[in-house]
Amino acid sequence: MKLNEQIVLVTGGARGLGKEIVQSFAKEGAKVVINYYKSKDSANALKEEIGDNAIAIQADIRDVQQVQAMFQQAKEYFGSPVTTIINNALVNFRFDPIGKKAAGEITWDDFQFQLEGAIRGALHTIQAGLLDMKENKFGRIVNIGTNLFQNPVVAYHDYTTSKAALLGFTRNMAKELGAYGITVNMVSGGLLQTTDASSATSEEVFEIIKASTPLGVVTTPLDVALTVLFFASPWGSGVTGQNLVVDGGLVMD
């Protein structure tokens, strides 16, 4: 299915990387569902920017009923079901190397909080869209990860562990859903310059990353968004269960 034929749901789509992904799909002619939790004004502004090919819907991805209602609302608005799911939402986390909790301070509740956003949220969206994807024999699912679980330059214990778990989740889903024409992949960016989540990161840290990267650049939201487009496009139709690291070559897997 071409990009301009797809209906794409982006969780956490109102700001940062999510906004860049929404805009990238919209530029290709796709219809987009901008999911948000608290960023109502940003989501509505983005919807107005795109026009009739977008709808902004509030839903907490950790709440299965809210997620199911969101999928139904999107289906009614566009007259067709969601074909493509981008699990991007990041629940209440900032990349703050100074303020992060150390190994002796972090609690199981901290881990569980991030696992709820990464795994439970992705499970809810996939299950909400699965029946229609199976009936259409087509689906594209892209989960947003991080290069930190392969190279934990900063030990963000809870966040990084949740994203490592998301890779296992991605590959299990890919194994089972491939028979229905559904691909499931992960895109793992480096620390992005700059989003709300990375705003606490100093310029010195970004310069260190830039100097350590073969391409000599810091990853941008657009770099990651374009890779997400690849997995959703016809050019990515033969790829599933993969984790593609987008960080200028800092991590070579």
mmCIF file of C-alpha atoms in Angstrom:
data_model
loop_
_atom_site.group_PDB
_atom_site.id
_atom_site.type_symbol
_atom_site.label_atom_id
_atom_site.label_comp_id
_atom_site.label_asym_id
_atom_site.label_seq_id
_atom_site.Cartn_x
_atom_site.Cartn_y
_atom_site.Cartn_z
ATOM 1 C CA MET A 1 0.000 0.000 0.000
ATOM 2 C CA LYS A 2 1.380 3.395 -0.988
ATOM 3 C CA LEU A 3 1.916 6.005 1.701
ATOM 4 C CA ASN A 4 -0.818 8.230 0.309
ATOM 5 C CA GLU A 5 -3.299 5.378 0.732
ATOM 6 C CA GLN A 6 -2.533 4.783 4.383
ATOM 7 C CA ILE A 7 -4.245 5.958 7.563
ATOM 8 C CA VAL A 8 -1.483 6.456 10.101
ATOM 9 C CA LEU A 9 -1.869 6.680 13.866
ATOM 10 C CA VAL A 10 1.042 8.329 15.700
ATOM 11 C CA THR A 11 0.934 8.100 19.485
ATOM 12 C CA GLY A 12 2.364 11.162 21.186
ATOM 13 C CA GLY A 13 1.995 12.864 17.816
ATOM 14 C CA ALA A 14 1.588 16.474 18.906
ATOM 15 C CA ARG A 15 5.168 17.352 19.848
ATOM 16 C CA GLY A 16 8.811 16.531 19.226
ATOM 17 C CA LEU A 17 9.547 13.403 17.231
ATOM 18 C CA GLY A 18 5.861 12.502 17.012
ATOM 19 C CA LYS A 19 5.040 15.827 15.378
ATOM 20 C CA GLU A 20 7.856 15.347 12.861
ATOM 21 C CA ILE A 21 6.533 11.874 12.012
ATOM 22 C CA VAL A 22 2.995 13.213 11.561
ATOM 23 C CA GLN A 23 4.191 16.003 9.285
ATOM 24 C CA SER A 24 6.348 13.622 7.234
ATOM 25 C CA PHE A 25 3.444 11.256 6.578
ATOM 26 C CA ALA A 26 1.127 14.170 5.781
ATOM 27 C CA LYS A 27 3.599 15.521 3.221
ATOM 28 C CA GLU A 28 3.392 12.146 1.452
ATOM 29 C CA GLY A 29 -0.405 12.423 1.303
ATOM 30 C CA ALA A 30 -1.235 9.987 4.094
ATOM 31 C CA LYS A 31 -4.148 10.568 6.433
ATOM 32 C CA VAL A 32 -2.927 10.980 9.995
ATOM 33 C CA VAL A 33 -4.350 10.456 13.466
ATOM 34 C CA ILE A 34 -2.588 12.716 15.967
ATOM 35 C CA ASN A 35 -2.843 11.040 19.348
ATOM 36 C CA TYR A 36 -2.118 13.171 22.391
ATOM 37 C CA TYR A 37 -2.460 12.861 26.143
ATOM 38 C CA LYS A 38 -2.041 16.378 27.542
ATOM 39 C CA SER A 39 -0.882 18.460 24.559
ATOM 40 C CA LYS A 40 -4.344 19.475 23.323
ATOM 41 C CA ASP A 41 -3.395 22.884 21.948
ATOM 42 C CA SER A 42 -0.351 21.543 20.086
ATOM 43 C CA ALA A 43 -2.360 18.653 18.644
ATOM 44 C CA ASN A 44 -5.171 20.890 17.440
ATOM 45 C CA ALA A 45 -2.715 23.368 15.927
ATOM 46 C CA LEU A 46 -1.034 20.542 14.019
ATOM 47 C CA LYS A 47 -4.404 19.257 12.828
ATOM 48 C CA GLU A 48 -5.290 22.740 11.539
ATOM 49 C CA GLU A 49 -1.935 22.946 9.783
ATOM 50 C CA ILE A 50 -2.562 19.681 7.909
ATOM 51 C CA GLY A 51 -6.294 20.092 7.270
ATOM 52 C CA ASP A 52 -8.940 17.480 6.562
ATOM 53 C CA ASN A 53 -6.363 14.697 6.229
ATOM 54 C CA ALA A 54 -5.727 14.851 9.978
ATOM 55 C CA ILE A 55 -7.668 14.307 13.168
ATOM 56 C CA ALA A 56 -6.433 14.952 16.717
ATOM 57 C CA ILE A 57 -7.688 12.527 19.374
ATOM 58 C CA GLN A 58 -6.957 12.542 23.093
ATOM 59 C CA ALA A 59 -6.277 9.111 24.619
ATOM 60 C CA ASP A 60 -4.069 7.675 27.333
ATOM 61 C CA ILE A 61 -2.412 4.750 25.576
ATOM 62 C CA ARG A 62 -2.222 2.899 28.906
ATOM 63 C CA ASP A 63 -6.036 2.752 29.013
ATOM 64 C CA VAL A 64 -7.358 0.048 26.699
ATOM 65 C CA GLN A 65 -10.866 1.500 26.462
ATOM 66 C CA GLN A 66 -9.559 4.929 25.479
ATOM 67 C CA VAL A 67 -7.348 3.364 22.818
ATOM 68 C CA GLN A 68 -10.199 1.308 21.360
ATOM 69 C CA ALA A 69 -12.430 4.392 21.285
ATOM 70 C CA MET A 70 -9.687 6.331 19.487
ATOM 71 C CA PHE A 71 -9.417 3.708 16.755
ATOM 72 C CA GLN A 72 -13.186 3.703 16.294
ATOM 73 C CA GLN A 73 -13.309 7.506 16.113
ATOM 74 C CA ALA A 74 -10.527 7.550 13.510
ATOM 75 C CA LYS A 75 -12.316 4.890 11.460
ATOM 76 C CA GLU A 76 -15.547 6.879 11.494
ATOM 77 C CA TYR A 77 -13.779 10.123 10.569
ATOM 78 C CA PHE A 78 -11.847 8.721 7.602
ATOM 79 C CA GLY A 79 -14.362 6.059 6.578
ATOM 80 C CA SER A 80 -11.650 3.381 6.717
ATOM 81 C CA PRO A 81 -9.630 1.752 9.493
ATOM 82 C CA VAL A 82 -6.126 2.605 10.627
ATOM 83 C CA THR A 83 -3.545 0.808 8.476
ATOM 84 C CA THR A 84 -0.360 1.994 10.145
ATOM 85 C CA ILE A 85 0.587 2.395 13.802
ATOM 86 C CA ILE A 86 3.584 4.353 15.052
ATOM 87 C CA ASN A 87 4.142 3.716 18.771
ATOM 88 C CA ASN A 88 6.029 6.851 19.691
ATOM 89 C CA ALA A 89 4.499 8.148 22.936
ATOM 90 C CA LEU A 90 6.933 8.750 25.788
ATOM 91 C CA VAL A 91 5.205 8.988 29.147
ATOM 92 C CA ASN A 92 6.678 11.628 31.455
ATOM 93 C CA PHE A 93 10.407 11.188 30.872
ATOM 94 C CA ARG A 94 13.234 13.672 30.346
ATOM 95 C CA PHE A 95 16.806 12.976 29.290
ATOM 96 C CA ASP A 96 18.442 14.688 32.239
ATOM 97 C CA PRO A 97 21.905 13.240 32.932
ATOM 98 C CA ILE A 98 22.223 15.282 36.134
ATOM 99 C CA GLY A 99 18.783 14.689 37.639
ATOM 100 C CA LYS A 100 18.387 11.020 36.722
ATOM 101 C CA LYS A 101 18.074 8.412 39.476
ATOM 102 C CA ALA A 102 21.172 6.349 40.213
ATOM 103 C CA ALA A 103 21.217 2.588 40.709
ATOM 104 C CA GLY A 104 20.800 2.871 44.473
ATOM 105 C CA GLU A 105 17.839 5.251 44.184
ATOM 106 C CA ILE A 106 15.689 3.970 41.362
ATOM 107 C CA THR A 107 12.631 1.914 42.332
ATOM 108 C CA TRP A 108 10.630 -0.843 40.732
ATOM 109 C CA ASP A 109 7.782 1.645 40.375
ATOM 110 C CA ASP A 110 10.035 3.752 38.135
ATOM 111 C CA PHE A 111 10.691 0.745 35.907
ATOM 112 C CA GLN A 112 7.041 -0.206 35.841
ATOM 113 C CA PHE A 113 5.997 3.318 34.896
ATOM 114 C CA GLN A 114 8.134 3.251 31.753
ATOM 115 C CA LEU A 115 7.159 -0.333 30.921
ATOM 116 C CA GLU A 116 3.501 0.715 31.109
ATOM 117 C CA GLY A 117 4.098 3.396 28.491
ATOM 118 C CA ALA A 118 6.324 1.365 26.183
ATOM 119 C CA ILE A 119 4.883 -2.155 26.307
ATOM 120 C CA ARG A 120 1.342 -1.762 27.566
ATOM 121 C CA GLY A 121 0.745 1.210 25.271
ATOM 122 C CA ALA A 122 2.036 -0.643 22.208
ATOM 123 C CA LEU A 123 0.026 -3.730 23.104
ATOM 124 C CA HIS A 124 -3.169 -1.686 23.312
ATOM 125 C CA THR A 125 -2.692 0.033 19.962
ATOM 126 C CA ILE A 126 -1.770 -3.161 18.132
ATOM 127 C CA GLN A 127 -4.707 -5.071 19.554
ATOM 128 C CA ALA A 128 -7.088 -2.223 18.756
ATOM 129 C CA GLY A 129 -6.035 -2.222 15.102
ATOM 130 C CA LEU A 130 -5.404 -5.925 14.622
ATOM 131 C CA LEU A 131 -8.805 -7.154 13.451
ATOM 132 C CA ASP A 132 -9.005 -4.613 10.619
ATOM 133 C CA MET A 133 -5.390 -5.236 9.627
ATOM 134 C CA LYS A 134 -6.032 -8.971 9.430
ATOM 135 C CA GLU A 135 -9.166 -8.452 7.336
ATOM 136 C CA ASN A 136 -7.280 -6.144 4.956
ATOM 137 C CA LYS A 137 -4.221 -8.412 4.912
ATOM 138 C CA PHE A 138 -2.097 -5.338 5.424
ATOM 139 C CA GLY A 139 -0.580 -3.517 8.377
ATOM 140 C CA ARG A 140 2.499 -1.507 9.226
ATOM 141 C CA ILE A 141 3.623 -1.141 12.829
ATOM 142 C CA VAL A 142 6.710 0.829 13.833
ATOM 143 C CA ASN A 143 7.830 1.057 17.452
ATOM 144 C CA ILE A 144 10.159 3.845 18.510
ATOM 145 C CA GLY A 145 13.178 2.643 20.499
ATOM 146 C CA THR A 146 16.575 4.087 21.407
ATOM 147 C CA ASN A 147 20.236 3.375 20.747
ATOM 148 C CA LEU A 148 20.837 3.652 24.507
ATOM 149 C CA PHE A 149 19.983 0.022 25.205
ATOM 150 C CA GLN A 150 22.887 -0.985 22.965
ATOM 151 C CA ASN A 151 25.218 1.757 24.154
ATOM 152 C CA PRO A 152 24.025 3.222 27.496
ATOM 153 C CA VAL A 153 26.156 6.347 27.425
ATOM 154 C CA VAL A 154 23.944 7.581 30.262
ATOM 155 C CA ALA A 155 22.329 4.957 32.511
ATOM 156 C CA TYR A 156 18.669 5.908 32.225
ATOM 157 C CA HIS A 157 17.764 2.627 33.898
ATOM 158 C CA ASP A 158 13.977 2.666 33.636
ATOM 159 C CA TYR A 159 13.685 4.177 30.155
ATOM 160 C CA THR A 160 16.436 2.105 28.565
ATOM 161 C CA THR A 161 15.169 -1.164 30.048
ATOM 162 C CA SER A 162 11.649 -0.494 28.783
ATOM 163 C CA LYS A 163 12.951 0.096 25.265
ATOM 164 C CA ALA A 164 15.030 -3.097 25.379
ATOM 165 C CA ALA A 165 11.846 -4.933 26.312
ATOM 166 C CA LEU A 166 10.088 -3.228 23.416
ATOM 167 C CA LEU A 167 12.507 -4.862 20.985
ATOM 168 C CA GLY A 168 11.549 -8.317 22.293
ATOM 169 C CA PHE A 169 7.900 -7.309 22.001
ATOM 170 C CA THR A 170 8.503 -6.106 18.431
ATOM 171 C CA ARG A 171 10.086 -9.367 17.306
ATOM 172 C CA ASN A 172 7.439 -11.573 18.877
ATOM 173 C CA MET A 173 4.684 -9.551 17.205
ATOM 174 C CA ALA A 174 6.545 -9.695 13.897
ATOM 175 C CA LYS A 175 6.810 -13.474 14.146
ATOM 176 C CA GLU A 176 3.083 -13.984 14.680
ATOM 177 C CA LEU A 177 1.600 -11.233 12.521
ATOM 178 C CA GLY A 178 3.675 -11.712 9.393
ATOM 179 C CA ALA A 179 1.229 -14.351 8.174
ATOM 180 C CA TYR A 180 -1.418 -11.629 7.878
ATOM 181 C CA GLY A 181 0.653 -9.211 5.816
ATOM 182 C CA ILE A 182 1.560 -7.133 8.862
ATOM 183 C CA THR A 183 5.138 -5.981 9.432
ATOM 184 C CA VAL A 184 6.419 -4.920 12.851
ATOM 185 C CA ASN A 185 9.715 -3.067 13.167
ATOM 186 C CA MET A 186 11.575 -0.699 15.472
ATOM 187 C CA VAL A 187 13.424 2.529 14.770
ATOM 188 C CA SER A 188 15.975 3.480 17.425
ATOM 189 C CA GLY A 189 17.268 7.017 17.245
ATOM 190 C CA GLY A 190 20.108 8.583 19.092
ATOM 191 C CA LEU A 191 19.578 11.482 21.465
ATOM 192 C CA LEU A 192 17.565 13.924 19.377
ATOM 193 C CA GLN A 193 18.440 17.567 18.992
ATOM 194 C CA THR A 194 16.170 18.954 20.217
ATOM 195 C CA THR A 195 12.833 17.829 21.652
ATOM 196 C CA ASP A 196 11.037 18.552 24.917
ATOM 197 C CA ALA A 197 12.398 15.293 26.315
ATOM 198 C CA SER A 198 16.000 16.212 25.480
ATOM 199 C CA SER A 199 15.766 19.870 26.505
ATOM 200 C CA ALA A 200 17.581 19.159 29.787
ATOM 201 C CA THR A 201 20.618 17.876 27.889
ATOM 202 C CA SER A 202 23.466 20.386 27.753
ATOM 203 C CA GLU A 203 25.054 21.632 24.560
ATOM 204 C CA GLU A 204 28.325 20.075 25.747
ATOM 205 C CA VAL A 205 26.741 16.601 25.666
ATOM 206 C CA PHE A 206 25.482 17.172 22.140
ATOM 207 C CA GLU A 207 28.969 18.266 21.081
ATOM 208 C CA ILE A 208 30.484 15.088 22.556
ATOM 209 C CA ILE A 209 27.958 12.979 20.630
ATOM 210 C CA LYS A 210 28.683 14.910 17.438
ATOM 211 C CA ALA A 211 32.435 14.374 17.804
ATOM 212 C CA SER A 212 31.939 10.634 18.429
ATOM 213 C CA THR A 213 29.667 10.030 15.445
ATOM 214 C CA PRO A 214 31.050 8.953 12.039
ATOM 215 C CA LEU A 215 28.749 11.352 10.196
ATOM 216 C CA GLY A 216 29.736 14.149 12.551
ATOM 217 C CA VAL A 217 26.151 15.097 13.317
ATOM 218 C CA VAL A 218 23.578 14.828 16.082
ATOM 219 C CA THR A 219 20.422 12.955 15.114
ATOM 220 C CA THR A 220 17.386 15.119 14.346
ATOM 221 C CA PRO A 221 13.697 14.208 14.585
ATOM 222 C CA LEU A 222 13.510 14.372 10.782
ATOM 223 C CA ASP A 223 16.250 11.724 10.460
ATOM 224 C CA VAL A 224 14.156 9.315 12.501
ATOM 225 C CA ALA A 225 10.866 10.270 10.837
ATOM 226 C CA LEU A 226 12.212 9.512 7.370
ATOM 227 C CA THR A 227 13.295 6.050 8.504
ATOM 228 C CA VAL A 228 9.811 5.437 9.917
ATOM 229 C CA LEU A 229 8.439 6.333 6.473
ATOM 230 C CA PHE A 230 10.683 3.687 4.922
ATOM 231 C CA PHE A 231 9.257 0.917 7.091
ATOM 232 C CA ALA A 232 5.695 2.011 6.273
ATOM 233 C CA SER A 233 6.339 2.405 2.555
ATOM 234 C CA PRO A 234 6.309 -0.235 -0.207
ATOM 235 C CA TRP A 235 10.128 -0.179 -0.126
ATOM 236 C CA GLY A 236 10.044 -1.696 3.376
ATOM 237 C CA SER A 237 7.511 -4.397 2.587
ATOM 238 C CA GLY A 238 10.023 -7.245 2.885
ATOM 239 C CA VAL A 239 11.393 -6.188 6.259
ATOM 240 C CA THR A 240 9.968 -7.218 9.622
ATOM 241 C CA GLY A 241 11.242 -7.882 13.137
ATOM 242 C CA GLN A 242 14.141 -5.492 12.665
ATOM 243 C CA ASN A 243 15.611 -2.696 14.759
ATOM 244 C CA LEU A 244 17.192 0.021 12.650
ATOM 245 C CA VAL A 245 19.473 2.371 14.570
ATOM 246 C CA VAL A 246 19.386 5.953 13.297
ATOM 247 C CA ASP A 247 22.184 7.844 15.033
ATOM 248 C CA GLY A 248 24.747 8.786 12.393
ATOM 249 C CA GLY A 249 26.729 5.606 12.984
ATOM 250 C CA LEU A 250 27.416 6.071 16.683
ATOM 251 C CA VAL A 251 26.144 2.559 17.357
ATOM 252 C CA MET A 252 26.928 -0.022 14.700
ATOM 253 C CA ASP A 253 24.785 -3.117 15.191
#
